[in-house]
Amino acid sequence: MARIWRWLGPSLIMILGLALLVQQPPSLARQAAQARLAGKWHQATRLYQQLIKAQPSVPNQLLLAELYLTRGEWQAAHNQLIEVFRQPLSLEQHQQAWQFYAWAGLQRGDQATVQAALKTLAATPWSHMLRAEIALRSGELISATNQLNQAQALQQPWQNWAWLRSAELALPNDPQLAQAIVAQIQFQPNGLQLANPWQLQQRLQRLKQLVPQDSAQRMLGVASLWSDQGLWQAADILLSQIPSNDSMASFAANQRALLHWSAGDSATALALIEAAQAQWPNVATLPRTQAKIAASSGQPDLALAALQQAVNLEPGSSENYLVAATISLSQADFNGTAAAYDQALATGPMSGTLALEAANFYINTPLRRCRSGLKYGRQALKSAVDDFARRVVASVALQCSLPAEAEQLIAPLYQANPAEPQLAYLYALARWQQAKPDSQLLLEQAADQAIQTPWLSQLEFYIK
């Protein structure tokens, strides 16, 4: 028996040791890599931060910088890359670090960083893509197209991004070429994300929908996409190319004025509207836009004169009351603003849209947000704009400590589109405010979906 135990003893110890080894949790590096590959951006970022604190290395620092870029934390990426540049780098690491550094600088509007990167990476195909992005931001569409034509054999995800931009540039004049370019795009679920994946899918879907439309509609569609991305100068140039005899020309002129207004250039916006009115004197939308811009730029007399012109052209339009509300608001006449919105609702055929306009007034002022804002927002429910109204009311309900109402409104939309960042954010926050058991998991999932959106920082605040 003693002999048997002498033989079994070491074996049992070895077996127990192996069992303990198997039961040990994976290393921090492995956990971080697994989270990153699974698209769990929140968890991966926290794990790589811990990993670098414990085991600093250039590969891990570059991976963390990539995660910051994916999440849209441009300043954090910039700071991380500064640390990377202080260490010896291989040729591949050097190039990757400068690519990341330039992309963060581009998103931050840091021209000095971008130009420094271009000097360093001047001989690479990637530099052409960066130059195309710079050209788009200044409205140089031909230059952007030429640069993208030279951006060949790029690594992913840069190649997909170059194809997407090429498709957007080609679509107005060559829809078949744009369609062929879009067919090459295959976004990867892992690794660096240059934009929010859900929003990229929406852009691709929109491009495909625009292919069969006429030239003016394609120009308007691409201009709208660029405007949403903050490329207002590129959108402005595209809109200016719509022929003046096209049925959409006055609408394009109005949109150009709105673009300049949103960019803070009211003088150019008013000049564009004045020129458009001379060409299309019977289009009531133009003086209404003129009134809004004039009111916001401290020109009440011009605003009132423009509103009167719009009333003369379309005396029964509820849109005139919305303009009157804008003028009253610019003069801090809140009672007059509220009365104008009430008149718009009483006379307008599109009651849902008008109710949301009124709701936004109370929400954004803020003036009686939890009473009047919700009241008008609820009036837009079950109307033609029910989908958007649910988001507005749910968002305000969360601010007004009404999470059960928010969840009830948003749950059907979320269940139909669980990948949409805004819906995931609203649903998770509604559950969290009610202390539901799944709320923490929902917040983390929403944070992964909300990369490069305004909701990410709010979600991070609530995640423990």
PDB file of N, CA and C in Angstrom, residues 315-365:
ATOM      1  N   PRO A 315     -50.625  83.114 -47.498  1.00  0.00           N
ATOM      2  CA  PRO A 315     -51.255  83.655 -46.294  1.00  0.00           C
ATOM      3  C   PRO A 315     -51.769  82.602 -45.314  1.00  0.00           C
ATOM      4  N   GLY A 316     -52.121  81.422 -45.781  1.00  0.00           N
ATOM      5  CA  GLY A 316     -52.691  80.420 -44.897  1.00  0.00           C
ATOM      6  C   GLY A 316     -51.715  79.391 -44.380  1.00  0.00           C
ATOM      7  N   SER A 317     -50.423  79.570 -44.627  1.00  0.00           N
ATOM      8  CA  SER A 317     -49.435  78.551 -44.251  1.00  0.00           C
ATOM      9  C   SER A 317     -49.112  78.594 -42.759  1.00  0.00           C
ATOM     10  N   SER A 318     -49.158  77.425 -42.141  1.00  0.00           N
ATOM     11  CA  SER A 318     -48.773  77.336 -40.729  1.00  0.00           C
ATOM     12  C   SER A 318     -47.291  77.603 -40.528  1.00  0.00           C
ATOM     13  N   GLU A 319     -46.491  77.442 -41.599  1.00  0.00           N
ATOM     14  CA  GLU A 319     -45.053  77.707 -41.509  1.00  0.00           C
ATOM     15  C   GLU A 319     -44.785  79.162 -41.129  1.00  0.00           C
ATOM     16  N   ASN A 320     -45.689  80.053 -41.500  1.00  0.00           N
ATOM     17  CA  ASN A 320     -45.505  81.462 -41.157  1.00  0.00           C
ATOM     18  C   ASN A 320     -45.524  81.666 -39.646  1.00  0.00           C
ATOM     19  N   TYR A 321     -46.361  80.895 -38.947  1.00  0.00           N
ATOM     20  CA  TYR A 321     -46.411  81.010 -37.489  1.00  0.00           C
ATOM     21  C   TYR A 321     -45.117  80.492 -36.856  1.00  0.00           C
ATOM     22  N   LEU A 322     -44.507  79.472 -37.467  1.00  0.00           N
ATOM     23  CA  LEU A 322     -43.234  78.982 -36.949  1.00  0.00           C
ATOM     24  C   LEU A 322     -42.153  80.047 -37.080  1.00  0.00           C
ATOM     25  N   VAL A 323     -42.183  80.785 -38.181  1.00  0.00           N
ATOM     26  CA  VAL A 323     -41.231  81.886 -38.348  1.00  0.00           C
ATOM     27  C   VAL A 323     -41.505  82.979 -37.319  1.00  0.00           C
ATOM     28  N   ALA A 324     -42.784  83.271 -37.110  1.00  0.00           N
ATOM     29  CA  ALA A 324     -43.139  84.266 -36.095  1.00  0.00           C
ATOM     30  C   ALA A 324     -42.635  83.840 -34.725  1.00  0.00           C
ATOM     31  N   ALA A 325     -42.703  82.539 -34.437  1.00  0.00           N
ATOM     32  CA  ALA A 325     -42.190  82.025 -33.169  1.00  0.00           C
ATOM     33  C   ALA A 325     -40.687  82.253 -33.072  1.00  0.00           C
ATOM     34  N   THR A 326     -39.977  82.033 -34.163  1.00  0.00           N
ATOM     35  CA  THR A 326     -38.529  82.248 -34.170  1.00  0.00           C
ATOM     36  C   THR A 326     -38.199  83.715 -33.892  1.00  0.00           C
ATOM     37  N   ILE A 327     -38.943  84.618 -34.511  1.00  0.00           N
ATOM     38  CA  ILE A 327     -38.700  86.051 -34.305  1.00  0.00           C
ATOM     39  C   ILE A 327     -38.991  86.437 -32.857  1.00  0.00           C
ATOM     40  N   SER A 328     -40.109  85.943 -32.312  1.00  0.00           N
ATOM     41  CA  SER A 328     -40.452  86.245 -30.917  1.00  0.00           C
ATOM     42  C   SER A 328     -39.385  85.708 -29.971  1.00  0.00           C
ATOM     43  N   LEU A 329     -38.896  84.502 -30.260  1.00  0.00           N
ATOM     44  CA  LEU A 329     -37.877  83.908 -29.404  1.00  0.00           C
ATOM     45  C   LEU A 329     -36.584  84.716 -29.433  1.00  0.00           C
ATOM     46  N   SER A 330     -36.230  85.238 -30.602  1.00  0.00           N
ATOM     47  CA  SER A 330     -35.011  86.038 -30.709  1.00  0.00           C
ATOM     48  C   SER A 330     -35.101  87.324 -29.893  1.00  0.00           C
ATOM     49  N   GLN A 331     -36.333  87.749 -29.602  1.00  0.00           N
ATOM     50  CA  GLN A 331     -36.557  88.966 -28.814  1.00  0.00           C
ATOM     51  C   GLN A 331     -36.915  88.637 -27.363  1.00  0.00           C
ATOM     52  N   ALA A 332     -36.717  87.365 -26.985  1.00  0.00           N
ATOM     53  CA  ALA A 332     -37.010  86.889 -25.622  1.00  0.00           C
ATOM     54  C   ALA A 332     -38.472  87.067 -25.251  1.00  0.00           C
ATOM     55  N   ASP A 333     -39.340  87.047 -26.252  1.00  0.00           N
ATOM     56  CA  ASP A 333     -40.782  87.140 -26.015  1.00  0.00           C
ATOM     57  C   ASP A 333     -41.341  85.716 -25.969  1.00  0.00           C
ATOM     58  N   PHE A 334     -41.239  85.094 -24.792  1.00  0.00           N
ATOM     59  CA  PHE A 334     -41.631  83.695 -24.667  1.00  0.00           C
ATOM     60  C   PHE A 334     -43.135  83.490 -24.815  1.00  0.00           C
ATOM     61  N   ASN A 335     -43.918  84.458 -24.318  1.00  0.00           N
ATOM     62  CA  ASN A 335     -45.371  84.327 -24.477  1.00  0.00           C
ATOM     63  C   ASN A 335     -45.760  84.402 -25.948  1.00  0.00           C
ATOM     64  N   GLY A 336     -45.131  85.324 -26.678  1.00  0.00           N
ATOM     65  CA  GLY A 336     -45.401  85.442 -28.110  1.00  0.00           C
ATOM     66  C   GLY A 336     -44.969  84.198 -28.873  1.00  0.00           C
ATOM     67  N   THR A 337     -43.861  83.613 -28.447  1.00  0.00           N
ATOM     68  CA  THR A 337     -43.377  82.384 -29.080  1.00  0.00           C
ATOM     69  C   THR A 337     -44.374  81.245 -28.881  1.00  0.00           C
ATOM     70  N   ALA A 338     -44.816  81.075 -27.629  1.00  0.00           N
ATOM     71  CA  ALA A 338     -45.768  80.006 -27.326  1.00  0.00           C
ATOM     72  C   ALA A 338     -47.070  80.202 -28.101  1.00  0.00           C
ATOM     73  N   ALA A 339     -47.534  81.450 -28.182  1.00  0.00           N
ATOM     74  CA  ALA A 339     -48.781  81.727 -28.905  1.00  0.00           C
ATOM     75  C   ALA A 339     -48.629  81.409 -30.392  1.00  0.00           C
ATOM     76  N   ALA A 340     -47.474  81.703 -30.947  1.00  0.00           N
ATOM     77  CA  ALA A 340     -47.238  81.431 -32.373  1.00  0.00           C
ATOM     78  C   ALA A 340     -47.240  79.927 -32.640  1.00  0.00           C
ATOM     79  N   TYR A 341     -46.614  79.165 -31.742  1.00  0.00           N
ATOM     80  CA  TYR A 341     -46.633  77.709 -31.916  1.00  0.00           C
ATOM     81  C   TYR A 341     -48.051  77.162 -31.804  1.00  0.00           C
ATOM     82  N   ASP A 342     -48.827  77.710 -30.881  1.00  0.00           N
ATOM     83  CA  ASP A 342     -50.222  77.264 -30.749  1.00  0.00           C
ATOM     84  C   ASP A 342     -51.003  77.549 -32.030  1.00  0.00           C
ATOM     85  N   GLN A 343     -50.772  78.696 -32.633  1.00  0.00           N
ATOM     86  CA  GLN A 343     -51.442  79.037 -33.896  1.00  0.00           C
ATOM     87  C   GLN A 343     -51.011  78.101 -35.016  1.00  0.00           C
ATOM     88  N   ALA A 344     -49.733  77.757 -35.037  1.00  0.00           N
ATOM     89  CA  ALA A 344     -49.242  76.840 -36.063  1.00  0.00           C
ATOM     90  C   ALA A 344     -49.931  75.480 -35.938  1.00  0.00           C
ATOM     91  N   LEU A 345     -50.065  75.007 -34.696  1.00  0.00           N
ATOM     92  CA  LEU A 345     -50.715  73.719 -34.473  1.00  0.00           C
ATOM     93  C   LEU A 345     -52.188  73.766 -34.841  1.00  0.00           C
ATOM     94  N   ALA A 346     -52.810  74.905 -34.604  1.00  0.00           N
ATOM     95  CA  ALA A 346     -54.243  75.022 -34.871  1.00  0.00           C
ATOM     96  C   ALA A 346     -54.550  75.097 -36.363  1.00  0.00           C
ATOM     97  N   THR A 347     -53.584  75.542 -37.147  1.00  0.00           N
ATOM     98  CA  THR A 347     -53.844  75.763 -38.582  1.00  0.00           C
ATOM     99  C   THR A 347     -53.117  74.785 -39.493  1.00  0.00           C
ATOM    100  N   GLY A 348     -52.151  74.030 -38.944  1.00  0.00           N
ATOM    101  CA  GLY A 348     -51.298  73.219 -39.815  1.00  0.00           C
ATOM    102  C   GLY A 348     -51.840  71.830 -40.075  1.00  0.00           C
ATOM    103  N   PRO A 349     -51.726  71.366 -41.313  1.00  0.00           N
ATOM    104  CA  PRO A 349     -52.167  70.005 -41.635  1.00  0.00           C
ATOM    105  C   PRO A 349     -51.199  68.935 -41.113  1.00  0.00           C
ATOM    106  N   MET A 350     -49.935  69.278 -40.958  1.00  0.00           N
ATOM    107  CA  MET A 350     -48.932  68.321 -40.472  1.00  0.00           C
ATOM    108  C   MET A 350     -48.754  68.522 -38.971  1.00  0.00           C
ATOM    109  N   SER A 351     -49.789  68.163 -38.215  1.00  0.00           N
ATOM    110  CA  SER A 351     -49.811  68.476 -36.789  1.00  0.00           C
ATOM    111  C   SER A 351     -48.661  67.825 -36.034  1.00  0.00           C
ATOM    112  N   GLY A 352     -48.255  66.607 -36.428  1.00  0.00           N
ATOM    113  CA  GLY A 352     -47.178  65.932 -35.731  1.00  0.00           C
ATOM    114  C   GLY A 352     -45.866  66.685 -35.823  1.00  0.00           C
ATOM    115  N   THR A 353     -45.492  67.086 -37.029  1.00  0.00           N
ATOM    116  CA  THR A 353     -44.261  67.848 -37.230  1.00  0.00           C
ATOM    117  C   THR A 353     -44.292  69.168 -36.481  1.00  0.00           C
ATOM    118  N   LEU A 354     -45.430  69.844 -36.538  1.00  0.00           N
ATOM    119  CA  LEU A 354     -45.557  71.135 -35.851  1.00  0.00           C
ATOM    120  C   LEU A 354     -45.506  70.955 -34.336  1.00  0.00           C
ATOM    121  N   ALA A 355     -46.100  69.878 -33.849  1.00  0.00           N
ATOM    122  CA  ALA A 355     -46.051  69.617 -32.410  1.00  0.00           C
ATOM    123  C   ALA A 355     -44.615  69.404 -31.951  1.00  0.00           C
ATOM    124  N   LEU A 356     -43.815  68.720 -32.775  1.00  0.00           N
ATOM    125  CA  LEU A 356     -42.404  68.528 -32.420  1.00  0.00           C
ATOM    126  C   LEU A 356     -41.637  69.841 -32.436  1.00  0.00           C
ATOM    127  N   GLU A 357     -41.973  70.706 -33.379  1.00  0.00           N
ATOM    128  CA  GLU A 357     -41.346  72.040 -33.409  1.00  0.00           C
ATOM    129  C   GLU A 357     -41.626  72.764 -32.096  1.00  0.00           C
ATOM    130  N   ALA A 358     -42.889  72.723 -31.675  1.00  0.00           N
ATOM    131  CA  ALA A 358     -43.259  73.380 -30.425  1.00  0.00           C
ATOM    132  C   ALA A 358     -42.572  72.718 -29.234  1.00  0.00           C
ATOM    133  N   ALA A 359     -42.527  71.385 -29.243  1.00  0.00           N
ATOM    134  CA  ALA A 359     -41.867  70.662 -28.154  1.00  0.00           C
ATOM    135  C   ALA A 359     -40.400  71.052 -28.051  1.00  0.00           C
ATOM    136  N   ASN A 360     -39.733  71.146 -29.190  1.00  0.00           N
ATOM    137  CA  ASN A 360     -38.312  71.497 -29.189  1.00  0.00           C
ATOM    138  C   ASN A 360     -38.073  72.890 -28.634  1.00  0.00           C
ATOM    139  N   PHE A 361     -39.029  73.789 -28.855  1.00  0.00           N
ATOM    140  CA  PHE A 361     -38.902  75.135 -28.280  1.00  0.00           C
ATOM    141  C   PHE A 361     -38.818  75.057 -26.758  1.00  0.00           C
ATOM    142  N   TYR A 362     -39.741  74.313 -26.157  1.00  0.00           N
ATOM    143  CA  TYR A 362     -39.760  74.205 -24.699  1.00  0.00           C
ATOM    144  C   TYR A 362     -38.602  73.373 -24.172  1.00  0.00           C
ATOM    145  N   ILE A 363     -38.168  72.389 -24.948  1.00  0.00           N
ATOM    146  CA  ILE A 363     -37.080  71.513 -24.508  1.00  0.00           C
ATOM    147  C   ILE A 363     -35.746  72.242 -24.545  1.00  0.00           C
ATOM    148  N   ASN A 364     -35.508  72.981 -25.616  1.00  0.00           N
ATOM    149  CA  ASN A 364     -34.195  73.579 -25.838  1.00  0.00           C
ATOM    150  C   ASN A 364     -34.025  74.939 -25.178  1.00  0.00           C
ATOM    151  N   THR A 365     -35.125  75.603 -24.786  1.00  0.00           N
ATOM    152  CA  THR A 365     -34.969  76.937 -24.207  1.00  0.00           C
ATOM    153  C   THR A 365     -34.168  76.945 -22.901  1.00  0.00           C
TER     154      THR A 365
END
